[in-house]
Amino acid sequence: MHQYSAQEIATLDHIVRERHSVRGYLPEQIPDELMQKVFETARWSPSGTNVQPWQICVASGETRDRIRAELLERVANKVATNPDHPGDAKIGDVWRERKRACARALYGAMGIEWEDREGRGRAAMRNHELFDAPHVAFLCIDDVFGKHTVADVGMYAQTLMLAMSANGIGSCAQGSLRDYPDLVRETFDLPPETKVLFGISFGFEDPDVPANQARTERATVSETVKFLN
Ligand SMILES: Cc1cc2nc3c(=O)[nH]c(=O)nc-3n(C[C@H](O)[C@H](O)[C@H](O)COP(=O)(O)O)c2cc1C
């Protein structure tokens, strides 16, 4: 196995820790070459039996504008959401507290009080505005695959987002972009068996957007990993 220098290892650690969800973008498009570069890295993600079940649809320019407008119209008209995959069941206290901490970090950065329902609604709407990102990727998988294979798409997503971070591109994974999968299938001419798992908005981070100051913590190793000899 290749021996990495201490500096290279520190760089990996730095990229992993510095990646954060970006929820406000500059309008500049990512140059084609850079776009190809990060997707080139992402395709080396691992998957069970190397089946590479991910199917990625990237919308930019007019396609992105149309998707964004359509999402906003549907949300404004309270069109019922129709995700391909069900949401979580009732989760336990540990998980709920982590979710709350995540919300506190984001609303805190945005100056929104928990009691401010309208403010929280506006923050939620930013999802369908794609946080103004100039690009959005939809991560899809055919419905022949089971839950365990869905994990492969998560592998891909993390590789992609780390490659983006390393190249100065911000991103935000968005489960909320599962809301209207038919729109994705229509736009990209996908067959009905191709299901939308989540989206990733991406582009260059706007440092002046307050939401981008939000940072989250992580549970410790001892809370999440059991080591046995
Ligand atoms: C699969 C997935 C779905 C997510 N969905 C959303 C979303 O719909 N909206 C949002 O603002 N953030 C979303 N996030 C971002 C998480 O809130 C974020 O990753 C988490 O709070 C950790 O923060 P960090 O990404 O800044 O490290 C999602 C992340 C993942 C991995």
XYZ file of C-alpha atoms in Angstrom, residues 24 36 51 71 148 158 162:
7
model
C -25.907 30.211 -0.070
C -15.551 17.042 -15.086
C -22.176 -2.550 -9.276
C -40.169 23.409 -7.354
C -28.082 -2.011 1.407
C -19.436 11.753 0.099
C -15.110 15.863 -0.688
